[in-house]
XYZ file of C-alpha atoms in Angstrom:
727
model
C 20.998 120.676 145.733
C 21.963 117.139 144.713
C 19.915 114.670 142.674
C 16.128 114.514 142.479
C 14.107 111.766 140.782
C 10.547 112.239 139.561
C 9.251 108.678 139.358
C 6.082 109.623 137.502
C 7.889 111.489 134.744
C 11.023 109.305 134.961
C 13.185 112.422 135.200
C 16.525 112.830 136.971
C 17.430 116.400 137.932
C 21.067 116.932 138.961
C 21.854 120.265 140.647
C 25.248 121.684 141.550
C 25.713 125.126 143.081
C 24.926 126.937 139.799
C 24.093 124.213 137.278
C 21.234 121.873 136.386
C 21.541 118.686 134.327
C 18.372 116.811 133.362
C 17.848 113.254 132.051
C 14.564 111.556 131.176
C 13.910 107.877 130.557
C 11.662 107.927 127.496
C 9.460 105.288 125.893
C 11.185 101.999 125.365
C 13.680 102.762 128.122
C 16.090 105.097 126.346
C 17.827 107.784 128.477
C 17.340 111.174 126.827
C 19.290 114.337 127.527
C 16.912 117.216 128.295
C 19.041 120.043 129.669
C 22.460 121.193 130.840
C 22.852 124.811 131.827
C 22.126 127.463 134.391
C 20.424 126.090 137.482
C 16.632 125.864 137.310
C 14.140 124.970 140.021
C 12.722 122.068 138.092
C 8.978 122.471 137.619
C 7.573 120.620 134.579
C 10.942 119.555 133.231
C 9.251 117.082 130.884
C 8.389 120.039 128.661
C 12.074 120.313 127.743
C 11.759 117.244 125.497
C 10.196 118.051 122.141
C 9.676 115.233 119.638
C 8.809 115.863 115.997
C 8.271 113.559 113.041
C 11.554 114.188 111.216
C 12.813 110.680 110.446
C 11.249 107.572 108.952
C 13.242 105.356 111.330
C 11.436 104.461 114.547
C 11.674 101.493 116.941
C 7.982 102.009 117.845
C 4.738 102.704 116.048
C 4.958 106.367 117.081
C 6.193 108.305 114.015
C 7.404 111.164 116.238
C 9.766 108.892 118.157
C 13.031 108.205 116.338
C 16.407 107.254 117.748
C 17.968 109.258 114.929
C 16.541 112.488 116.375
C 16.296 111.663 120.092
C 18.733 113.657 122.265
C 20.639 110.718 123.769
C 22.681 110.374 126.937
C 24.697 107.348 125.778
C 23.890 106.239 122.218
C 24.782 102.727 121.029
C 25.616 101.687 117.487
C 23.453 100.041 114.874
C 19.827 100.556 115.854
C 18.819 103.516 113.657
C 20.748 106.380 115.260
C 23.077 107.333 112.409
C 25.081 109.823 114.450
C 28.403 108.956 116.079
C 27.849 106.427 118.891
C 29.282 106.425 122.394
C 29.352 102.638 122.520
C 30.087 99.923 119.975
C 30.529 96.276 120.922
C 31.157 93.235 118.704
C 29.443 89.921 119.431
C 30.900 86.470 118.709
C 28.835 86.294 115.516
C 30.704 89.364 114.242
C 27.786 91.814 114.448
C 28.082 95.165 116.222
C 24.470 96.131 116.962
C 23.487 97.022 120.535
C 20.196 98.210 121.990
C 20.861 99.758 125.413
C 17.744 100.317 127.523
C 17.108 101.444 131.067
C 17.084 98.638 133.630
C 17.500 100.389 137.006
C 19.136 103.255 138.845
C 20.631 104.082 142.213
C 21.188 107.439 143.958
C 23.621 107.564 146.850
C 25.764 109.937 148.866
C 29.414 110.457 148.059
C 31.441 109.545 144.997
C 32.816 106.074 144.209
C 36.415 105.608 143.115
C 37.138 104.412 139.589
C 39.046 101.135 139.550
C 42.621 101.751 138.405
C 41.944 105.262 137.103
C 42.458 108.797 138.394
C 39.321 110.788 139.165
C 37.999 113.734 141.110
C 37.315 112.694 144.709
C 35.425 113.741 147.828
C 36.699 113.880 151.390
C 33.302 113.052 152.874
C 30.088 111.577 151.523
C 28.258 114.823 152.310
C 30.198 116.646 149.594
C 28.450 114.990 146.650
C 25.694 112.746 145.394
C 26.067 110.095 142.705
C 23.554 108.710 140.235
C 24.137 105.363 138.534
C 21.860 104.493 135.623
C 22.089 100.878 134.477
C 21.381 100.137 130.808
C 21.199 96.655 129.327
C 21.226 95.022 125.914
C 18.916 92.047 126.404
C 20.302 89.967 123.516
C 24.025 90.094 124.331
C 23.955 90.634 128.088
C 25.987 93.811 127.730
C 25.357 96.101 130.700
C 26.440 99.753 130.791
C 26.463 101.707 134.042
C 26.418 105.474 133.533
C 27.798 107.295 136.578
C 27.083 110.960 137.330
C 28.351 112.846 140.384
C 27.194 116.309 141.372
C 29.073 118.331 144.004
C 27.723 120.387 146.871
C 30.429 123.073 146.827
C 31.854 122.915 143.304
C 30.116 123.909 140.120
C 30.899 120.712 138.266
C 29.430 117.364 137.280
C 31.458 114.263 136.488
C 30.489 111.460 134.122
C 31.876 108.021 133.330
C 30.707 104.700 131.897
C 31.379 101.104 132.924
C 30.738 98.217 130.517
C 30.015 94.777 131.996
C 29.605 91.457 130.211
C 26.666 89.789 131.933
C 26.160 87.397 129.042
C 27.488 83.904 128.397
C 29.763 84.700 125.434
C 32.754 86.943 124.866
C 32.211 90.563 123.828
C 34.749 92.828 122.145
C 34.487 96.512 123.023
C 35.330 98.637 119.985
C 34.221 102.011 121.331
C 33.548 103.021 124.928
C 33.410 106.790 125.283
C 33.114 108.368 128.695
C 30.321 110.755 127.755
C 27.997 111.866 124.994
C 25.149 114.363 125.037
C 23.055 116.171 122.467
C 22.318 119.901 122.239
C 19.129 121.055 120.549
C 20.916 123.328 118.043
C 24.329 124.135 116.570
C 24.578 127.824 117.464
C 27.954 127.456 119.155
C 31.639 127.941 118.645
C 34.005 125.118 119.565
C 37.144 126.071 121.477
C 40.164 123.776 121.665
C 43.718 123.951 123.046
C 46.116 122.809 120.319
C 49.754 123.257 119.416
C 53.084 121.448 119.243
C 56.176 120.857 121.314
C 57.272 124.260 122.698
C 53.941 125.753 121.528
C 51.422 123.958 123.711
C 47.758 124.782 124.381
C 47.188 127.676 122.013
C 43.546 128.784 121.870
C 41.585 128.049 118.681
C 37.901 128.835 118.099
C 35.660 127.881 115.194
C 31.957 128.006 114.486
C 30.162 124.683 114.332
C 29.126 123.546 110.859
C 27.244 120.435 109.708
C 29.370 117.324 110.008
C 32.168 116.328 112.365
C 34.566 118.718 114.055
C 36.892 116.947 116.429
C 40.299 116.692 118.038
C 42.165 113.538 118.946
C 45.488 112.027 119.921
C 46.732 108.717 118.536
C 50.148 109.119 120.182
C 49.614 107.107 123.342
C 49.559 110.326 125.375
C 47.234 113.286 125.647
C 49.967 115.118 123.670
C 51.349 118.593 123.006
C 49.311 118.710 119.806
C 45.854 118.380 121.376
C 44.731 118.741 124.973
C 41.836 116.540 126.184
C 39.556 119.563 126.585
C 36.976 121.297 124.449
C 34.357 123.948 125.163
C 31.212 125.028 123.387
C 30.562 128.778 123.500
C 27.093 130.191 123.038
C 26.442 133.171 120.806
C 28.348 136.233 122.029
C 30.203 134.353 124.752
C 33.575 135.834 125.696
C 35.871 135.948 128.693
C 33.295 137.392 131.101
C 29.857 136.878 129.569
C 27.742 134.209 127.948
C 27.104 130.485 128.138
C 30.111 128.164 128.069
C 30.141 124.360 128.314
C 33.557 122.857 129.077
C 34.474 119.154 129.153
C 37.833 117.719 130.236
C 38.923 114.058 130.190
C 40.736 112.747 133.273
C 43.054 110.560 131.208
C 46.620 110.775 129.893
C 46.517 108.501 126.839
C 45.092 108.615 123.318
C 41.686 110.292 123.280
C 38.966 111.634 121.043
C 36.657 114.594 121.585
C 34.403 116.578 119.333
C 31.018 117.684 118.124
C 28.910 116.216 115.357
C 26.250 118.460 113.831
C 23.479 116.424 112.203
C 21.112 117.179 109.333
C 18.662 118.763 111.761
C 21.352 121.040 113.236
C 21.518 119.294 116.602
C 24.998 118.989 118.132
C 26.396 115.819 119.694
C 29.244 116.494 122.136
C 31.428 113.470 122.950
C 34.692 112.567 124.683
C 36.621 109.478 125.696
C 39.369 106.989 124.865
C 40.239 107.102 121.171
C 38.611 104.089 119.460
C 41.308 104.200 116.774
C 43.417 101.007 117.073
C 41.586 100.143 120.300
C 39.557 97.131 121.357
C 38.997 95.363 124.652
C 37.998 91.738 125.080
C 35.319 91.303 127.736
C 34.920 87.723 128.842
C 31.736 86.777 130.760
C 31.716 88.498 134.139
C 34.432 91.018 133.227
C 34.022 94.780 133.076
C 35.703 97.769 131.451
C 35.836 101.145 133.182
C 36.033 104.221 130.957
C 37.835 107.309 132.327
C 35.995 110.204 133.902
C 34.957 113.448 132.205
C 34.535 116.675 134.175
C 31.718 118.913 132.893
C 31.575 122.600 133.821
C 28.875 125.025 132.711
C 29.398 128.762 133.129
C 26.991 131.628 132.514
C 29.904 134.027 133.170
C 31.969 133.245 130.097
C 35.295 131.501 129.909
C 36.514 133.158 133.101
C 33.722 131.633 135.147
C 34.378 128.225 133.595
C 38.101 128.453 134.377
C 37.617 129.346 138.021
C 35.243 126.387 138.456
C 37.822 124.007 136.985
C 40.593 125.618 139.059
C 38.743 125.319 142.371
C 37.764 121.700 141.771
C 41.150 120.528 140.522
C 43.127 122.383 143.170
C 41.049 120.903 146.002
C 39.548 117.624 144.787
C 41.831 116.294 142.037
C 45.362 116.932 143.287
C 46.197 115.049 146.467
C 48.777 114.763 149.224
C 50.578 117.142 151.560
C 51.556 119.561 148.784
C 47.998 120.136 147.602
C 47.533 123.005 150.050
C 51.167 123.995 150.633
C 53.144 126.833 149.087
C 55.466 125.378 146.447
C 59.229 126.001 146.770
C 61.263 128.287 144.499
C 63.738 126.119 142.614
C 66.851 126.257 140.484
C 67.228 123.568 137.800
C 70.648 122.971 136.228
C 69.422 121.732 132.813
C 69.976 124.816 130.660
C 73.047 125.702 132.736
C 74.997 122.472 132.191
C 72.897 120.005 130.179
C 74.751 116.650 130.552
C 78.146 118.171 131.358
C 78.549 118.736 135.080
C 80.515 117.752 138.161
C 79.560 117.635 141.805
C 81.544 120.824 142.374
C 79.712 122.632 139.557
C 76.332 121.551 140.936
C 77.296 122.700 144.424
C 78.413 126.064 143.038
C 75.059 126.628 141.290
C 73.194 125.581 144.437
C 75.314 127.936 146.564
C 74.570 130.836 144.204
C 70.885 129.958 144.476
C 70.991 129.846 148.253
C 72.591 133.292 148.358
C 69.724 134.628 146.241
C 67.056 133.103 148.479
C 66.103 130.033 146.420
C 64.822 126.992 148.320
C 65.277 123.896 146.134
C 67.995 122.645 143.792
C 66.990 120.169 141.060
C 69.564 117.947 139.349
C 68.225 117.256 135.880
C 69.213 114.655 133.279
C 72.668 113.050 133.167
C 73.319 111.748 136.711
C 72.818 108.011 136.051
C 74.282 105.141 133.995
C 76.721 106.505 131.401
C 74.484 109.383 130.412
C 76.704 111.897 128.593
C 74.046 112.598 125.948
C 70.494 111.526 125.121
C 71.593 108.335 123.346
C 72.105 106.013 126.298
C 71.342 104.725 129.791
C 67.594 105.273 130.244
C 66.495 102.433 132.486
C 69.867 102.192 134.260
C 68.812 103.981 137.426
C 72.107 103.913 139.282
C 74.484 106.831 139.918
C 77.259 107.625 137.422
C 80.362 107.590 139.634
C 82.415 109.312 136.939
C 80.431 112.517 137.492
C 79.552 111.942 141.131
C 82.502 109.944 142.513
C 81.226 110.120 146.084
C 77.718 109.116 145.101
C 74.360 110.826 145.139
C 74.177 110.862 148.927
C 77.275 113.075 149.117
C 75.912 115.572 146.584
C 72.527 115.721 148.297
C 74.195 116.402 151.626
C 76.389 119.133 150.129
C 73.272 120.871 148.811
C 71.347 120.397 152.044
C 74.281 121.856 153.993
C 73.451 125.056 152.110
C 69.981 124.917 153.697
C 68.427 123.982 150.350
C 66.222 121.036 149.445
C 67.318 118.599 146.739
C 65.352 117.318 143.737
C 66.086 114.817 140.994
C 65.060 114.148 137.372
C 63.863 110.733 136.148
C 62.451 109.391 132.915
C 61.164 106.047 134.240
C 58.892 105.062 131.344
C 61.697 104.896 128.782
C 64.577 102.595 127.836
C 67.665 103.325 125.735
C 68.800 100.610 123.289
C 72.267 101.544 124.555
C 71.702 100.494 128.169
C 72.348 97.598 130.502
C 68.598 97.158 130.926
C 67.956 96.771 127.189
C 70.797 94.317 126.775
C 69.279 92.216 129.560
C 65.616 92.605 128.534
C 65.175 93.589 124.861
C 61.564 92.363 125.006
C 60.612 94.872 127.731
C 59.884 97.698 125.300
C 56.735 98.212 123.267
C 57.404 96.388 119.995
C 55.958 94.166 117.299
C 58.044 91.143 116.403
C 59.655 91.528 112.995
C 59.011 95.267 112.808
C 61.599 98.025 113.090
C 61.785 99.498 116.557
C 61.466 103.195 115.816
C 63.487 105.371 118.164
C 62.857 108.989 119.114
C 65.533 110.873 121.051
C 67.365 107.518 120.756
C 64.923 105.822 123.127
C 62.085 103.306 123.217
C 59.030 103.035 125.460
C 58.919 100.443 128.220
C 55.909 98.116 128.139
C 54.066 99.133 131.283
C 51.292 96.639 130.568
C 53.747 94.072 132.013
C 53.900 93.508 135.780
C 57.628 92.685 135.680
C 58.384 96.024 134.001
C 56.215 97.935 136.450
C 57.892 96.224 139.396
C 61.343 97.046 138.021
C 60.485 100.739 137.713
C 59.010 100.914 141.202
C 61.940 99.078 142.763
C 64.758 100.972 141.041
C 63.254 104.446 141.349
C 62.286 103.795 144.965
C 65.812 102.640 145.777
C 67.225 105.953 144.556
C 64.617 107.998 146.382
C 65.261 106.090 149.611
C 69.027 106.535 149.345
C 69.093 110.229 150.242
C 66.798 112.996 151.583
C 65.238 113.913 148.223
C 62.184 116.193 148.408
C 61.286 116.772 144.727
C 61.088 114.629 141.581
C 60.697 115.788 137.990
C 59.090 112.827 136.152
C 59.760 113.197 132.438
C 58.441 111.363 129.344
C 59.993 112.463 126.068
C 58.457 110.400 123.275
C 55.146 108.996 122.064
C 54.273 105.401 121.269
C 55.083 103.567 118.038
C 54.953 99.842 117.231
C 52.351 99.474 119.969
C 52.485 95.809 120.913
C 53.309 93.674 123.932
C 55.273 90.421 123.997
C 53.015 89.036 126.727
C 49.548 89.769 125.360
C 47.736 87.258 123.128
C 46.710 88.258 119.610
C 43.117 89.046 120.554
C 44.289 91.524 123.199
C 47.070 93.366 121.323
C 44.839 96.403 120.690
C 44.462 96.741 124.469
C 48.175 97.520 124.845
C 48.030 101.328 124.822
C 45.296 101.513 127.442
C 46.907 98.778 129.532
C 50.057 100.906 129.402
C 48.142 103.832 130.918
C 46.641 101.638 133.624
C 50.133 100.358 134.347
C 51.555 103.868 134.487
C 48.860 104.957 136.921
C 49.636 101.929 139.099
C 53.354 102.761 139.101
C 52.711 106.386 139.958
C 50.301 105.439 142.737
C 52.814 103.032 144.279
C 55.741 105.447 144.157
C 53.950 108.629 145.212
C 52.211 106.778 148.063
C 55.524 105.341 149.266
C 57.145 108.805 149.281
C 54.443 111.220 150.511
C 57.013 113.855 151.512
C 58.312 114.244 147.945
C 56.807 116.877 145.648
C 56.371 115.239 142.230
C 56.189 117.296 139.034
C 55.163 115.614 135.789
C 56.766 116.486 132.469
C 56.406 115.157 128.939
C 58.860 116.910 126.669
C 57.510 119.898 128.530
C 53.707 120.077 128.474
C 52.911 117.013 126.361
C 50.921 115.357 129.115
C 49.367 118.346 130.865
C 46.072 116.713 131.762
C 43.908 115.933 134.818
C 45.090 112.304 134.891
C 48.627 113.416 135.687
C 47.491 116.014 138.230
C 45.844 113.263 140.280
C 49.285 111.800 141.007
C 51.508 114.868 140.689
C 50.148 118.287 141.721
C 52.141 120.271 139.192
C 53.373 119.921 135.606
C 56.241 121.470 133.650
C 54.174 123.723 131.420
C 56.491 123.771 128.400
C 60.126 123.241 127.461
C 59.860 126.691 125.869
C 60.945 129.156 128.554
C 60.925 132.277 126.373
C 58.878 134.917 128.204
C 56.998 136.071 125.087
C 56.083 132.538 124.015
C 55.082 131.714 127.574
C 52.408 134.441 127.529
C 50.274 132.384 125.141
C 51.247 129.016 126.612
C 50.381 129.984 130.183
C 47.279 131.952 129.139
C 45.909 128.996 127.167
C 46.750 126.511 129.923
C 44.878 128.653 132.449
C 41.593 128.070 130.648
C 41.356 124.713 132.407
C 44.251 124.111 134.766
C 44.958 125.961 138.035
C 48.012 128.179 138.358
C 49.265 125.942 141.191
C 49.738 123.208 138.571
C 51.989 125.266 136.250
C 55.776 125.152 136.462
C 57.305 128.440 135.185
C 61.019 129.294 135.150
C 63.345 132.151 134.270
C 65.954 131.041 131.743
C 69.012 132.581 130.069
C 69.057 134.900 127.068
C 69.286 134.572 124.166
C 66.590 132.001 124.876
C 67.678 128.447 124.049
C 64.434 127.607 122.229
C 63.752 130.684 120.083
C 66.878 132.858 120.425
C 65.026 135.903 121.777
C 66.491 138.252 124.388
C 64.047 139.665 126.894
C 64.672 141.716 130.064
C 65.316 139.773 133.261
C 62.463 141.687 134.902
C 59.963 140.505 132.279
C 61.238 136.935 132.362
C 60.691 137.074 136.097
C 57.225 138.592 135.896
C 55.988 135.920 133.491
C 57.495 133.108 135.569
C 56.122 134.642 138.774
C 52.676 133.756 137.400
C 53.169 130.074 138.210
C 55.299 127.763 140.346
C 58.392 129.933 140.205
C 61.971 128.915 139.504
C 65.139 129.444 137.497
C 66.790 127.331 134.821
C 70.204 128.856 134.030
C 73.712 129.222 135.441
C 73.361 131.462 138.476
C 77.131 131.612 138.878
C 77.359 133.795 135.756
C 75.084 136.566 137.059
C 76.394 140.110 137.360
C 75.893 141.973 140.624
C 73.028 143.941 139.059
C 71.352 140.703 137.933
C 71.770 139.213 141.396
C 69.988 142.234 142.865
C 67.065 141.791 140.442
C 66.799 138.085 141.240
C 66.953 138.652 145.006
C 64.067 141.080 144.663
C 62.091 138.648 142.489
C 62.588 135.802 144.955
C 61.687 137.926 147.970
C 58.616 139.268 146.188
C 57.404 135.787 145.208
C 57.734 134.568 148.784
C 55.412 137.386 149.827
C 52.785 136.770 147.131
C 52.913 133.068 146.201
C 49.946 132.270 148.405
C 47.877 134.517 146.105
C 49.408 133.182 142.879
C 49.114 129.517 143.777
C 45.805 129.539 145.634
C 43.948 132.735 144.729
C 41.366 133.332 142.007
C 42.792 133.938 138.529
C 41.371 136.488 136.087
C 42.465 137.016 132.498
C 42.359 140.702 131.529
C 43.952 140.998 128.068
C 44.651 138.129 125.697
C 48.021 137.642 123.963
C 46.057 135.929 121.180
C 44.256 139.182 120.392
C 46.886 141.903 120.504
C 50.250 143.268 121.546
C 49.430 143.390 125.259
C 48.772 140.712 127.850
C 47.374 141.193 131.336
C 46.135 138.871 134.064
C 45.643 139.079 137.783
C 45.291 137.098 140.992
C 42.900 137.877 143.843
C 43.041 136.262 147.273
C 39.947 134.315 148.241
C 39.021 136.924 150.856
C 39.524 139.720 148.265
C 41.967 141.494 150.552
C 44.942 141.251 148.182
C 45.431 141.400 144.430
C 48.364 141.028 142.077
C 48.234 142.367 138.499
C 50.693 141.617 135.666
C 50.841 143.645 132.450
C 53.168 142.735 129.562
C 53.729 144.434 126.193
C 55.514 142.589 123.382
C 56.616 145.343 120.968
C 57.054 149.010 121.749
C 54.834 151.368 119.717
C 55.437 155.039 118.854
C 52.805 157.448 120.162
C 50.539 154.717 121.577
C 46.932 155.580 122.496
C 46.229 156.368 126.132
C 44.200 153.232 126.775
C 42.947 151.925 130.102
C 42.390 148.383 131.350
C 39.964 147.280 134.033
C 40.558 144.798 136.853
C 38.283 141.979 137.983
C 37.321 140.026 141.075
C 37.764 142.793 143.655
C 35.274 143.916 146.276
C 33.725 147.120 144.880
C 32.950 148.309 148.423
C 36.576 148.182 149.556
C 39.421 150.625 148.999
C 42.750 149.205 147.859
C 46.234 150.662 148.281
C 48.734 150.241 145.457
C 51.791 149.063 147.394
C 54.329 150.498 144.980
C 53.065 154.091 145.313
C 50.813 154.203 148.365
C 47.920 155.535 146.247
C 44.404 154.457 147.236
C 41.784 153.265 144.740
C 38.217 152.127 145.180
C 37.544 148.543 144.166
C 34.721 149.833 142.004
C 37.063 152.383 140.393
C 39.614 149.692 139.530
C 36.970 147.378 138.059
C 34.852 149.926 136.189
C 37.171 152.844 135.342
C 40.427 150.940 135.408
C 44.077 151.888 135.205
C 46.019 153.551 132.380
C 48.158 151.318 130.210
C 51.761 151.512 131.425
C 53.992 153.418 129.030
C 57.098 151.443 128.067
C 60.232 152.425 126.186
C 61.575 149.256 124.589
C 60.303 145.840 123.571
C 59.222 143.012 125.888
C 58.518 145.187 128.913
C 56.256 144.461 131.868
C 54.847 145.904 135.059
C 53.456 144.420 138.280
C 50.838 146.049 140.513
C 50.237 144.845 144.063
C 47.098 145.979 145.875
C 46.025 145.490 149.480
C 42.648 146.363 150.935
C 42.720 149.238 153.417
C 41.902 148.230 156.972
C-alpha cells in the first residue's frame, strides 16, 4: 500500500486499495507512463515498457527511443512529440518549445493542500501518501511539479501540476493541463455526460477512432452542456463488469478533456483548464497551480467506479458539519409563487409544510431590492420592504415559530443593469471597453477577479445571513460568461480573467461558508450547470436540475450518479402539469423519484387536497425512516432509463442490513412479458424481509433469481421495495 520507488529501475509504483499506477523515468529523464489498472504486486515492472523503432524522430542516438511514441506522463510541446501536449509555455523570444526532464522527487505522508483551489483532502497524514516529481526545462528555467496522491482507504489517485518560473525572464503559460497519460492501444469506448439546461448529464458512449475526441466548456463554468468527467471503457465493459477508467476535474470553470488516438493506435487521455482564450503570465519566482484530477479505476464496471467516486467525495471532498448529517426535507416556494408573494403567503405555505412533517422552508428569488421579475436588483442584497414590511427577521421568526428551519436564495455572482449596485459601479461587471455588454436573463456577471467586488459580496451576503437565524442557503448562478475582461487587469493579463474569476469565487465561498458553519449551503447554476467536484468542496449538495419532471429526472439523476454521490443531489416534487415539460405524473411517482436524493417539495402546499396531503405525509414519514440509507448507503443502478422503458436503482446500507429498491416504468404496455430483475450489493448469506408484505427472501435469491417486474396499469407508475435483514 502507498508509494514504492525502485531506485535501480527508476520506477514509481503507486498502490491504492485495488489499483496500481506505475511511472518510470526513462533515458534522458523523461517520465513515462507504464501502467494504470488492477492492483499488481510489482515484480519486474520495467517489462511493461516496450519501445519499438516506429518514428524517425529521436532525441538520442537510439532509434527505438522516440518522444513521438513514448507513453508520457506530462508531455511538453515542440520537441518531437506531435500528439497533444499537457504543457505549452511561451518564452520572451516568442518560441514555445519546452523540454521537461526529471530533476528530483519526494515521497511523503499525507496530502498537501492546493493553493486557492478545492481538492480532495485527508484528515490525518496516515490516510495517504504523496509523490512529487519535479521536471525542469534547463533553457528557460521552467519547473513543473507533478503531484500524485494515493489513498489508504479509497480506491482513487489524484493528480495535479504546478508550474514555477525559476528562470530570469517572464514566461507565458499557454496550456497547463492537470493530467495526461498514454494507453498502449485504442480498444476503448469513451463515455461522457452531456446535455443542456433542463437535460443535464445524459450518458453518451462512442468507440475511440484515430484522431481527437473531446469535450470542453468555453462558458466560464463547467456547464450544463458538458460535465468535467470522462471514462474509458474496456471491451465488453458494462455496469457490473469490465475495466473502466474514470477521470474527474475538481474545477468549476472552462475545461477541456478528451482522448487523442495517434497513428500507432495509442490513446492519450488528458484533462484540465481549457487553453482556449487562456494564458497566464509567470514572472520570475511566480508559480501557477493547475486544478486537481481524481482518477478511479474499476475492474467491476461502471458501478464499481461510481461507488469509489461516491465514497471518496462523500467523505473526503465535502466538508463541514453537514457532511455526515442527514439532510432536512424542505419546501421551496419558487414554483408556487415565483416573484409574487407576501409574508402571509409564505407563512401559509410553511404552515402547510409543517403540518405535513417538512423540516425546512426556503424563500427563493424575489425577496430583495425591487425584484418583481428577473430584470432587476441582483447585487442589491437588502430586503424589499414592499413584500416584507416587517423585514426578513420577522418572516424568519414566523417560520421558526412553526418549528421549521428557514433558508434563503441568493445569486451573489451576478449584477442587474437595473440595480443600485450597477448605477454605483458599472465597471464591476466582466466587460471589454467599447464592446456591447451582452445580457442573459437581463443580468451581467460580476468581476470576481477584483478584491473590491469579492469584499462587497462577502460583506453584503454575510450581513443578511447574520441578521436572522438562517440555516440553509441556495447559491444560484444563472448565466455564463461573455465579454470576458477586467477593468483592473493589464493587457498582458486579460486572458487570465476567467481563471482569476474562479479563484475569486472559491475565495468568496471559503470566506462565507467558514463564517457560517451552521448553514447548509446548496449550489445551483440554472439548475445543474455547475454540478462538479469544485462546488462540492464548498457546498455539500447541488440542485440537480431545474427540470423537476419525474420522467426527465430518471435520466438526469441516473447520469449524475455515475460520478456524484446521492447525498449531493437535490431532488424535489413539483406540481403537475410540470412547469418545464407540461407532463402530468402521479404524485406517488414524483415522490419516489425525488426520494432518491435530498428530498423536498417545490409547489404550493396550500392547494393540496386531503388525499394529496395523506400521500405527502406518508412520503415524508417514509423518507425520515430511510434517508440514512439514501444519503449515505451504497448506490446500485439496476436498469437504465437510457436503454428502455423501465428504470430501477437501489440503496444498500453499509452494513448490508437494509436495502431500498425503486422501480419506475414510463409507458404502460399491453400484455407485457413476465420479466424479472435482480438486486445487487446484498449479503447472499442473509435473509431479508420485504417490509411491505412480510415475505422473506434470501440475499442470494434476490441477487441471482431476482424479483418479478411490477405490473402497472397506467403510465408513469412506480414501486418501492424496502428490505431488512432478519435478526
